[in-house]
XYZ file of C-alpha atoms in Angstrom:
763
model
C -117.000 81.958 23.912
C -118.568 79.656 26.450
C -119.584 81.093 29.833
C -118.710 78.662 32.601
C -121.329 77.132 34.900
C -118.882 78.081 37.638
C -120.396 81.579 37.672
C -123.823 80.181 38.539
C -122.536 77.971 41.339
C -120.436 80.714 42.951
C -123.326 83.171 42.975
C -125.623 80.470 44.373
C -123.058 79.714 47.068
C -122.743 83.381 48.082
C -126.516 83.748 48.415
C -127.558 80.560 50.166
C -124.656 78.615 51.612
C -121.991 80.956 53.020
C -123.332 80.795 56.575
C -123.794 77.025 56.358
C -120.154 76.685 55.316
C -119.048 78.967 58.158
C -120.966 76.847 60.648
C -119.248 73.722 59.334
C -115.874 75.273 60.219
C -116.697 75.680 63.909
C -115.953 72.138 65.033
C -112.714 71.982 63.050
C -111.571 75.352 64.361
C -112.224 74.453 67.976
C -110.335 71.181 67.516
C -107.457 73.181 66.038
C -107.526 75.460 69.073
C -107.399 72.412 71.370
C -104.490 70.941 69.395
C -102.520 74.176 69.691
C -103.326 74.503 73.397
C -102.100 70.950 73.961
C -98.852 71.809 72.159
C -98.488 74.857 74.396
C -99.063 72.824 77.593
C -96.417 70.287 76.595
C -93.998 72.977 75.360
C -93.871 71.264 71.983
C -90.730 72.407 70.177
C -92.709 72.889 66.943
C -95.265 75.191 68.540
C -95.280 78.385 66.467
C -95.927 81.893 67.735
C -98.552 82.367 65.024
C -100.533 79.372 66.313
C -100.856 80.960 69.767
C -102.634 83.994 68.338
C -104.801 81.838 66.053
C -105.940 79.628 68.935
C -106.731 82.670 71.074
C -108.784 84.180 68.243
C -110.675 80.907 67.715
C -111.623 80.623 71.378
C -112.654 84.263 71.630
C -114.686 84.268 68.420
C -116.724 81.212 69.509
C -116.703 82.155 73.241
C -115.222 78.775 74.142
C -112.353 77.876 76.498
C -111.624 81.545 77.114
C -109.912 80.636 80.384
C -107.030 79.387 78.241
C -106.324 82.788 76.692
C -104.045 84.054 79.482
C -101.778 81.035 79.130
C -101.574 81.355 75.339
C -100.876 85.096 75.498
C -98.215 84.524 78.178
C -96.283 82.122 75.955
C -96.621 84.424 72.934
C -95.233 87.246 75.058
C -92.130 85.186 75.915
C -91.485 84.542 72.221
C -91.224 88.250 71.322
C -87.842 90.009 71.351
C -88.071 92.666 74.087
C -84.511 93.995 73.784
C -84.763 97.520 72.383
C -81.104 97.383 71.363
C -81.667 94.242 69.331
C -81.956 94.286 65.557
C -85.035 92.038 65.864
C -86.745 93.977 68.655
C -90.510 93.498 68.294
C -90.275 90.351 66.173
C -91.174 86.840 67.357
C -89.421 83.497 67.314
C -91.246 81.322 64.796
C -90.871 78.155 66.867
C -90.775 77.801 70.636
C -87.564 75.760 70.426
C -85.570 78.495 68.693
C -82.942 80.341 70.696
C -82.669 83.201 68.205
C -85.093 84.781 65.745
C -84.604 83.260 62.297
C -87.696 84.344 60.358
C -88.279 88.057 59.859
C -91.862 87.393 58.788
C -93.022 85.879 62.091
C -94.010 89.288 63.434
C -96.354 89.954 60.513
C -98.097 86.561 60.726
C -98.580 86.865 64.501
C -100.132 90.291 64.303
C -102.720 89.298 61.697
C -104.670 87.498 64.417
C -103.275 89.599 67.264
C -104.693 92.849 65.897
C -108.117 91.280 65.312
C -108.122 90.088 68.930
C -107.509 93.652 70.100
C -110.060 95.254 67.756
C -112.854 92.756 68.474
C -112.204 91.323 71.911
C -109.891 93.531 73.971
C -112.648 94.079 76.539
C -112.945 90.319 77.066
C -109.273 89.948 77.958
C -107.988 89.870 81.528
C -106.083 92.955 82.650
C -102.808 91.036 82.386
C -103.446 89.729 78.847
C -104.752 93.100 77.732
C -101.554 94.829 78.885
C -99.315 92.188 77.348
C -101.125 92.202 74.009
C -101.064 96.009 73.845
C -97.328 96.065 74.528
C -96.768 93.342 71.923
C -98.643 95.454 69.363
C -96.488 98.498 70.190
C -93.224 96.550 69.847
C -94.414 94.723 66.747
C -95.360 97.985 65.026
C -91.877 99.289 65.811
C -90.334 96.284 64.034
C -92.691 96.640 61.059
C -91.773 100.316 60.763
C -88.043 99.565 60.811
C -88.364 96.840 58.209
C -89.237 98.095 54.729
C -90.470 95.081 52.768
C -89.833 95.437 49.047
C -92.970 95.652 46.949
C -92.171 92.498 44.944
C -92.362 90.347 48.099
C -96.093 90.493 47.526
C -97.618 88.561 50.423
C -95.333 89.960 53.131
C -95.455 93.507 51.717
C -99.263 93.381 51.916
C -99.143 91.887 55.415
C -96.702 94.563 56.560
C -99.037 97.270 55.229
C -102.109 95.627 56.777
C -100.446 95.473 60.193
C -99.012 99.006 60.079
C -102.339 100.562 59.143
C -104.372 98.666 61.736
C -101.724 99.143 64.448
C -101.555 102.843 63.591
C -105.321 103.122 64.037
C -105.305 101.104 67.283
C -102.450 103.133 68.772
C -103.760 106.410 67.351
C -100.278 106.895 65.922
C -100.329 108.989 62.743
C -96.699 108.248 61.903
C -97.339 104.491 61.788
C -100.663 104.909 59.973
C -99.192 107.264 57.371
C -96.225 104.961 56.776
C -98.599 102.055 56.200
C -100.639 104.162 53.782
C -97.484 105.295 51.962
C -96.305 101.690 51.577
C -99.751 100.671 50.316
C -99.468 103.309 47.594
C -96.006 102.009 46.693
C -97.393 98.488 46.307
C -100.186 99.764 44.076
C -97.675 101.705 41.975
C -95.621 98.509 41.588
C -98.689 96.452 40.645
C -99.830 99.060 38.124
C -96.445 99.227 36.386
C -95.025 95.721 36.799
C -97.858 93.349 37.783
C -98.099 90.893 40.689
C -94.602 89.577 41.335
C -95.531 86.480 43.384
C -97.724 85.541 40.472
C -100.570 82.995 40.474
C -99.338 81.170 43.583
C -101.670 78.440 44.900
C -100.269 79.216 48.353
C -99.567 82.924 48.559
C -102.667 84.165 46.743
C -104.518 82.794 49.783
C -102.230 84.807 52.081
C -102.749 87.897 49.907
C -106.523 87.565 50.264
C -106.118 87.153 54.046
C -104.196 90.433 54.217
C -106.553 92.384 52.005
C -109.710 90.895 53.519
C -108.633 91.733 57.084
C -107.563 95.259 56.144
C -110.818 95.856 54.240
C -112.894 94.592 57.162
C -111.227 96.592 59.927
C -109.659 99.828 58.649
C -111.545 102.978 59.615
C -110.043 104.950 56.727
C -112.456 105.181 53.788
C -109.695 105.911 51.240
C -107.682 102.876 52.365
C -110.848 100.757 52.233
C -111.472 101.797 48.607
C -107.876 101.057 47.597
C -108.003 97.691 49.342
C -111.189 96.790 47.482
C -109.412 97.559 44.202
C -106.660 95.110 45.097
C -109.149 92.458 46.220
C -110.815 92.734 42.809
C -107.434 92.485 41.031
C -106.425 89.315 42.866
C -109.858 87.766 42.430
C -109.801 88.515 38.711
C -106.388 86.859 38.390
C -107.674 83.817 40.292
C -110.910 83.598 38.280
C -109.278 83.723 34.847
C -106.546 81.221 35.814
C -108.889 78.794 37.582
C -109.457 75.758 35.367
C -112.860 74.338 36.144
C -112.454 70.816 34.735
C -109.134 70.192 36.529
C -110.458 72.011 39.630
C -107.292 73.964 40.325
C -105.460 77.214 39.748
C -103.892 76.474 36.370
C -100.722 77.532 34.679
C -97.233 78.523 35.688
C -96.632 79.845 39.175
C -94.018 81.785 41.101
C -94.105 79.768 44.320
C -95.683 76.400 45.021
C -95.247 73.799 47.742
C -96.965 71.203 45.568
C -95.292 70.714 42.193
C -97.302 67.579 41.412
C -100.804 69.003 41.849
C -100.475 72.779 42.371
C -102.773 72.825 45.393
C -102.245 75.097 48.376
C -103.478 77.585 50.950
C -105.657 79.352 48.369
C -107.919 76.283 48.437
C -109.678 77.677 51.500
C -110.936 80.640 49.442
C -111.707 78.486 46.413
C -113.832 76.229 48.617
C -115.415 78.956 50.724
C -116.598 80.883 47.673
C -117.806 77.878 45.691
C -115.051 77.190 43.150
C -114.250 73.705 44.466
C -116.566 70.722 44.459
C -114.590 68.870 47.135
C -113.714 70.087 50.611
C -109.963 70.637 51.145
C -108.261 70.141 54.494
C -109.447 72.736 57.010
C -107.185 74.509 59.518
C -107.169 77.281 62.113
C -106.756 80.038 59.501
C -110.408 79.532 58.497
C -111.228 81.591 61.595
C -110.724 84.689 59.438
C -114.016 83.902 57.691
C -115.764 84.892 60.930
C -114.707 88.475 60.169
C -114.205 88.947 56.437
C -116.430 88.672 53.376
C -114.751 89.302 50.032
C -117.130 87.489 47.688
C -115.989 88.041 44.078
C -118.403 90.198 42.136
C -120.588 88.789 39.362
C -118.883 91.212 36.954
C -115.487 89.608 37.603
C -116.945 86.146 37.171
C -118.048 86.906 33.615
C -114.400 86.632 32.506
C -114.447 82.891 33.238
C -115.072 81.900 29.595
C -113.463 79.424 27.189
C -111.254 79.635 25.297
C -109.271 82.417 26.944
C -105.716 83.659 26.559
C -104.175 85.182 29.687
C -100.997 87.237 29.569
C -99.499 89.060 32.528
C -96.276 90.767 33.494
C -94.890 89.957 36.938
C -91.683 91.905 37.484
C -89.277 94.684 36.675
C -87.208 92.697 34.180
C -88.595 92.939 30.655
C -88.976 89.173 30.233
C -90.729 88.556 33.564
C -94.106 87.582 32.127
C -96.363 84.551 31.748
C -98.957 83.216 29.314
C -101.813 80.806 30.029
C -104.064 79.452 27.269
C -107.157 77.747 28.675
C -109.423 75.455 26.712
C -112.344 73.853 28.509
C -110.536 70.554 29.150
C -106.826 71.443 28.946
C -104.581 74.469 29.547
C -100.984 75.267 28.501
C -98.868 77.870 30.268
C -95.295 79.221 30.148
C -93.248 81.843 31.945
C -90.627 83.695 29.930
C -88.253 83.954 32.902
C -87.536 81.938 36.008
C -88.795 83.260 39.358
C -86.784 81.363 41.999
C -86.393 77.987 43.703
C -90.091 77.071 43.965
C -91.534 78.159 40.647
C -93.077 76.141 37.820
C -92.239 77.845 34.475
C -93.976 75.338 32.156
C -97.235 73.489 32.814
C -100.225 71.710 31.329
C -103.412 71.178 33.325
C -105.749 68.415 32.159
C -109.330 67.677 33.131
C -109.790 65.106 35.874
C -109.336 64.581 39.597
C -107.794 67.700 41.164
C -105.507 65.469 43.247
C -103.954 63.947 40.124
C -100.511 64.852 38.792
C -100.159 67.737 36.349
C -97.620 68.284 33.556
C -94.702 70.496 34.670
C -91.001 71.252 34.155
C -88.492 71.025 37.014
C -84.690 71.551 36.888
C -83.227 68.954 39.232
C -79.845 68.703 40.954
C -80.965 66.501 43.863
C -82.762 63.531 42.234
C -86.099 64.982 43.333
C -88.294 65.256 40.211
C -91.506 65.266 42.249
C -90.482 67.978 44.721
C -90.864 65.852 47.830
C -87.414 66.040 49.480
C -87.235 69.093 51.722
C -84.077 70.958 52.627
C -83.439 73.840 55.012
C -84.251 77.351 53.826
C -83.985 80.007 56.531
C -86.214 78.827 59.391
C -88.200 76.332 57.322
C -87.890 73.091 55.370
C -88.847 73.332 51.697
C -88.504 71.316 48.483
C -86.325 73.575 46.334
C -85.133 73.129 42.765
C -82.281 74.701 40.808
C -82.555 78.188 39.310
C -81.004 77.962 35.831
C -81.524 80.450 33.036
C -84.986 79.778 31.634
C -87.041 81.428 28.956
C -90.072 80.496 26.881
C -92.467 81.850 24.273
C -96.035 80.817 23.609
C -98.663 81.356 20.930
C -101.972 80.043 22.263
C -101.619 76.237 22.403
C -97.975 76.037 21.271
C -94.846 76.814 23.278
C -91.068 76.811 22.895
C -88.781 76.748 25.967
C -85.040 76.895 26.673
C -83.087 76.050 29.849
C -79.343 76.687 30.363
C -77.412 75.595 33.454
C -74.753 78.118 34.408
C -71.951 77.359 36.846
C -73.574 79.450 39.569
C -76.791 77.387 39.288
C -75.162 74.089 40.220
C -74.893 72.752 43.783
C -71.507 72.081 45.288
C -70.307 68.507 44.621
C -73.502 67.664 42.721
C -73.889 64.095 41.466
C -76.882 64.560 39.187
C -78.244 67.152 36.776
C -81.499 66.509 34.963
C -84.217 68.432 33.174
C -87.546 66.748 33.898
C -90.949 67.189 32.397
C -93.247 65.349 34.772
C -96.645 64.284 33.450
C -99.682 62.275 34.566
C -99.641 58.530 34.002
C -103.372 58.883 33.434
C -103.307 58.866 29.615
C -105.282 56.608 27.281
C -102.696 56.359 24.484
C -99.070 57.392 23.954
C -96.930 57.562 20.797
C -93.276 58.124 19.984
C -93.516 59.664 16.539
C -95.921 57.380 14.624
C -95.334 54.346 16.858
C -97.954 53.685 19.505
C -96.356 52.451 22.729
C -97.726 49.532 24.672
C -97.140 50.385 28.322
C -97.941 48.475 31.453
C -98.889 51.159 33.967
C -98.583 48.664 36.802
C -94.867 48.228 36.230
C -91.817 50.329 35.461
C -91.021 51.322 31.896
C -88.188 53.255 30.230
C -88.254 54.235 26.548
C -85.199 55.893 24.990
C -85.698 58.902 22.720
C -83.522 60.996 20.447
C -83.491 64.744 19.888
C -86.547 65.757 17.791
C -88.514 62.602 18.620
C -92.174 63.458 19.238
C -93.864 62.154 22.384
C -97.656 62.425 22.061
C -100.491 61.681 24.480
C -104.221 61.339 24.234
C -106.774 61.315 27.036
C -110.382 61.120 25.880
C -110.957 64.272 23.818
C -107.698 66.083 24.695
C -104.170 65.612 23.413
C -100.751 67.067 24.017
C -97.231 66.578 22.751
C -93.664 67.373 23.804
C -90.390 66.994 21.968
C -86.817 67.687 23.045
C -85.223 69.724 20.267
C -81.898 70.417 22.014
C -80.137 68.413 24.752
C -76.493 69.118 25.586
C -74.088 68.112 28.349
C -70.899 69.749 29.691
C -68.883 68.630 26.646
C -71.432 69.768 24.059
C -72.483 66.171 23.554
C -76.075 65.016 23.099
C -77.680 63.880 26.359
C -79.589 60.662 27.023
C -83.361 61.255 26.850
C -85.867 58.893 28.494
C -89.624 58.589 28.786
C -90.065 56.576 31.948
C -92.167 55.526 34.903
C -90.304 54.610 38.084
C -93.355 53.136 39.821
C -93.687 56.122 42.150
C -96.787 56.529 44.302
C -97.849 59.736 42.517
C -98.880 58.093 39.214
C -96.385 60.350 37.473
C -94.419 59.539 34.332
C -91.621 61.796 33.144
C -89.527 62.850 30.196
C -85.968 63.244 31.472
C -82.885 64.796 29.874
C -79.766 63.638 31.763
C -77.037 66.306 31.526
C -74.653 64.904 34.130
C -71.056 63.920 33.346
C -68.428 63.189 35.961
C -65.719 64.839 33.875
C -67.099 68.258 33.083
C -66.044 70.291 30.058
C -66.414 74.012 29.384
C -69.902 74.003 27.887
C -73.117 74.930 29.655
C -75.626 72.049 29.759
C -78.912 73.018 28.133
C -82.160 71.734 26.716
C -84.997 73.072 24.601
C -88.562 71.815 24.327
C -91.506 72.234 21.983
C -94.950 71.663 23.533
C -98.432 71.674 22.004
C -101.985 71.043 23.254
C -105.294 70.472 21.468
C -108.781 69.037 21.687
C -111.216 67.456 19.284
C -113.084 70.765 19.120
C -110.145 72.313 17.205
C -108.949 69.404 15.047
C -108.845 65.610 15.005
C -105.979 63.788 16.689
C -104.356 62.502 13.494
C -104.056 66.046 12.144
C -102.675 67.221 15.495
C -100.115 64.371 15.517
C -99.028 64.993 11.926
C -98.516 68.734 12.496
C -96.602 68.123 15.712
C -94.246 65.552 14.199
C -93.585 67.735 11.160
C -92.751 70.835 13.222
C -88.962 71.279 13.021
C -86.732 73.767 14.783
C -83.957 75.811 13.199
C -81.213 76.068 15.820
C -78.049 78.158 15.711
C -76.157 76.836 18.698
C -72.838 78.075 20.099
C -71.302 78.033 23.557
C -71.882 81.797 23.759
C -75.372 82.002 22.222
C -78.452 79.970 21.328
C -80.959 80.989 18.648
C -84.049 78.846 18.043
C -86.789 79.360 15.473
C -89.801 77.041 15.352
C -92.172 77.513 12.424
C -95.288 75.430 12.920
C -98.613 75.045 11.155
C -100.127 77.653 13.493
C -97.354 79.970 14.670
C -93.783 81.264 14.600
C -91.881 80.898 17.867
C -88.382 82.378 18.368
C -85.865 82.535 21.217
C -82.417 84.165 21.273
C -80.178 84.150 24.337
C -76.538 85.085 24.813
C -73.809 84.453 27.333
C -73.800 84.949 30.345
C -77.452 83.841 29.943
C -78.780 86.338 32.465
C -81.792 87.392 30.407
C -83.129 86.648 26.945
C -82.030 88.948 24.112
C -84.983 88.310 21.780
C -88.344 86.584 22.172
C -91.185 86.168 19.688
C -93.968 86.571 20.673
C -92.659 89.406 22.799
C -93.483 89.296 26.541
C -96.362 91.611 27.372
C -96.228 94.556 29.733
C -99.831 94.006 30.844
C -100.927 93.752 34.466
C -103.546 91.161 33.536
C -104.445 90.785 29.881
C -107.539 88.730 29.035
C -108.016 87.931 25.345
C -106.018 90.991 24.306
C -107.419 93.502 26.839
C -105.452 94.606 29.908
C -108.293 94.364 32.411
C -105.865 94.450 35.327
C -104.448 97.880 34.529
C -107.951 99.096 33.651
C -109.119 98.093 37.103
C -106.436 100.244 38.791
C -106.317 103.112 36.287
C -108.734 105.458 38.052
C -106.717 105.546 41.307
C -105.997 109.248 41.605
C -102.534 109.192 43.185
C -101.034 107.072 40.389
C -100.550 110.253 38.384
C -98.144 111.454 41.114
C -95.917 108.486 40.294
C -95.940 109.103 36.538
C -92.446 108.520 35.169
C -91.589 111.609 33.131
C -88.089 112.784 32.251
C -87.810 116.558 32.610
C -84.672 116.813 30.478
C -82.490 114.812 28.098
C -78.742 114.835 28.851
C -76.347 114.678 25.908
C -73.450 112.258 26.267
C -69.899 113.352 25.485
C -66.464 111.957 26.269
C -66.815 112.905 29.930
C -70.129 113.660 31.604
C -70.854 114.459 35.264
C -74.470 114.280 36.465
C -75.827 115.250 39.869
C -77.958 112.417 41.267
C -80.692 114.863 42.281
C -81.078 115.943 38.627
C -82.544 112.576 37.676
C -86.152 111.422 37.794
C -86.555 110.214 41.392
C -89.230 107.783 42.528
C -90.153 107.341 46.190
C -89.025 105.808 48.525
C -85.742 107.182 47.168
C -85.544 110.863 48.089
C -83.197 113.860 48.037
C -81.419 114.654 51.325
C -78.794 117.184 52.413
C -75.124 116.714 53.340
C -72.619 119.569 53.380
C -69.930 117.125 52.191
C -71.884 116.101 49.085
C -71.713 117.905 45.764
C -74.211 120.802 45.816
C -74.879 119.678 49.415
C -77.395 117.070 48.128
C -77.560 113.328 47.541
C -80.205 110.669 46.831
C -80.983 107.571 48.872
C -83.667 105.334 50.276
C -83.683 106.357 53.954
C -82.750 103.723 56.489
C -80.674 103.316 59.618
C -77.202 101.833 59.275
C -77.491 98.019 59.157
C -81.292 98.252 58.964
C -83.302 95.820 56.836
C -85.098 97.355 53.897
C -85.278 97.728 50.154
C -87.714 98.749 47.457
C -88.498 97.726 43.899
C -89.796 101.117 42.821
C -87.394 103.526 44.528
C -85.081 104.731 41.775
C -83.091 107.520 40.107
C -83.106 107.483 36.324
C -81.710 109.593 33.520
C -82.514 109.933 29.833
C -79.315 110.303 27.818
C -78.776 111.035 24.125
C -75.833 109.359 22.447
C -74.653 110.759 19.083
C -72.600 107.706 18.175
C -72.354 104.156 19.469
C -69.328 103.571 21.705
C -68.130 102.098 24.992
C -68.456 103.875 28.320
C -67.352 103.352 31.896
C -69.679 104.566 34.658
C -68.547 105.810 38.073
C -70.608 107.019 41.005
C -69.760 109.023 44.082
C -71.290 107.044 46.924
C -71.468 106.644 50.693
C -72.298 103.067 51.750
C -71.680 102.659 55.488
C -72.246 98.931 56.107
C -72.554 95.586 54.339
C -76.345 95.881 54.723
C -76.251 99.273 52.954
C -73.875 98.842 50.023
C -75.639 97.936 46.793
C -77.921 99.141 44.006
C -79.650 97.581 41.025
C -78.713 98.936 37.602
C -80.838 99.041 34.451
C -79.720 100.337 31.058
C -82.076 100.189 28.091
C -83.197 101.889 24.907
C -86.700 102.172 23.499
C -86.158 98.853 21.695
C -83.497 96.895 23.578
C -82.552 95.941 27.138
C -78.788 96.358 27.630
C -78.585 95.693 31.383
C -81.561 94.081 33.091
C -81.758 94.738 36.848
C -78.186 93.631 37.513
C -76.630 94.021 40.964
C -73.903 96.544 41.763
C -72.232 95.721 45.073
C -70.193 98.762 45.956
C -68.393 97.614 49.086
C -68.318 99.657 52.290
C -67.374 103.349 51.961
C -67.671 105.394 55.143
C -67.000 108.680 53.366
C -67.998 110.014 49.966
C -65.884 108.150 47.401
C -65.854 107.567 43.647
C -66.388 103.903 42.734
C -66.501 102.342 39.284
C -69.539 100.223 38.484
C -68.750 96.509 38.259
C -71.869 94.355 37.919
C -72.355 91.039 39.683
C -74.433 88.973 37.252
C -73.066 90.029 33.873
C -69.574 90.962 35.095
C -69.780 94.216 33.125
C -67.226 96.937 33.888
C -67.945 98.949 30.743
C -71.065 99.399 28.641
C -71.679 99.626 24.902
C -74.210 102.381 24.249
C -75.800 102.451 20.783
C -76.640 105.690 19.020
C -79.857 107.347 20.163
C -81.746 107.597 23.445
C -80.342 105.658 26.424
C -82.048 105.211 29.800
C -79.847 104.769 32.872
C -81.552 103.722 36.092
C -80.242 103.123 39.623
C -82.727 101.249 41.803
C -82.773 100.864 45.572
C -81.494 97.428 46.569
C -80.620 98.235 50.187
C -81.806 101.208 52.195
C -79.067 103.463 53.551
C -76.941 103.383 50.357
C -76.342 106.975 49.201
C -75.450 108.307 45.760
C -74.235 111.852 45.138
C -72.985 112.106 41.569
C -72.461 110.021 38.401
C -69.558 110.181 35.952
C -69.842 108.632 32.457
C -66.675 108.495 30.366
C -65.363 106.974 27.133
C -62.070 106.318 28.944
C -62.748 102.711 29.924
C -59.133 101.876 30.875
C -57.702 104.657 33.026
C -58.870 105.519 36.506
C -61.271 108.334 37.312
C -60.285 111.780 36.104
C -59.982 114.409 38.794
């Protein structure tokens, strides 16, 4: 294994150049402050509340233009909701032009800089600004307390914790401080069991490091400081092992990116500051945080930056929420075995070269936007969003198999296009379709037609990669047109496109499957690579209700099975890992967190096994309960007790770890209906997640149960949103039934499991 020279350069940077780099930021930061102040003077409609706090912090930290602080604080004060009867009391408008609050995260972003201003510079503020800032902190903390951010919303959950803890210390308020500490422990429990949900994001890993760096720098609590350092090390380790030195970027699949073509983002400021990048990225006002934080990655973490390396990591509660990244020195292949959301990249190849060049990636497209450049409205912001079809993939080192299925719910209303794109760099030296070398003019458009199982192969210097479409179906189960083309775009991007669209739509679900392989001359010569790739054939058992694919190659066996309604995969080989961060077969991520003492308090242990019969009633409080779900009292509930995640009616909050679960023993396989006695007082408080699984099989994977509003305790039969299940087939043996908090305020008293799947609830 080759140790990267990156280690040497980062250590050299931390010793000799960190202050020089900080000094270079000063001019840019002050110019940013002036730009924001000018926007404030002109009442620019795009002035954000966050910018006002950033500019104030810049001026105070460099002791420049401090006479402008009062004006900036005054405007920030007008953008905060002061109505104590308002649902958004304490939060801020994101933009000055907004008449109502649209973004529930604005409060957290504002207070990152606002709390630093108070901690470091409160004595430099005028009496008026000091009073206003203090009151803003009080109101903001109130909003953060009322809003429980689920642990999987990684960057905002960390920011919420950071702000609660620091506000609690500033205000000397133990309730706020303890709540922040409790939520920090919940995040750590989630990370330890499920991994980082907003995984390997070139944008949000930078935000995560902001949150952790600020908390580490300013908390007075030694225990919180130690826990924060653990998380800093975890995120740095994930960044280090996924950073690809020769392409100069965070490599592999990602949960959320604003840059599909290159995979660059906000994290660049940390990559540059700590010596990973050779070129300076664009600087902005957020670099002011480097005046206060120092989270240099340790030399021990840097030793994991070796080649080749195989990275596997789990990133969610669902069993198939995992990713793999195989990094060779000059090329890296990565897949995710489940889709994340509208901004993810579930298949990628990163190739040595200019970091600003296009990478290889998959994008499901319903808007004729293969390059992710056309933004549409999402909440308070404009973003380039793609479709969210069913997606799964498996990978064995440098080979991968992937499947995409477009369900009715995935398709936009009145859509006029539906395409599966694999975008790739035009910067190749040679390209083949099967054994035929193509002569392409890169200065003009080209469009080559392919058939299913045709091999498209590329070579660039000493690296090569191939992709073939092994399944391509439209709405009528017909084979789709497949093209390898260049549309003369300005991004130097070619693409392989499967066109699923038909004006007259049948009853089949459009789908496609791909086989992808990478290699270099260090492993084998190109002719051998090409021969093996062309000869690799898939065995496909395809029906409208199920798809089974087996790909036996020279190096591996890859298998995918998925069934209608295509909510989650039913079988994958290789199986997705349950590792926090596995590096060459060792879960270094879970190792890093394992000695945290309180994790043993969260250990999931079933105290008893309940035997199923024809009719079974179970008290909710008899299950294994994980915080923030708790037992509470109500004289109208059975045994005067029920379980819930506390929250005010119509409040905003949920949790990924709060749950009630039961271990059941089934003597024979049969069908069951499940009822629950619930109290769900509002549309914001009327749902749960449901999981049902055995030791070997996932039966229901985090499906949604929307109960409807019930103002009194009532029995309601479970009817799931995603799978449409109203009854459940339990095999013989041990069964695990789990209700998870989806909305705070939803209460559950008792569960009834019956083999009578037709008649209504028995009295």
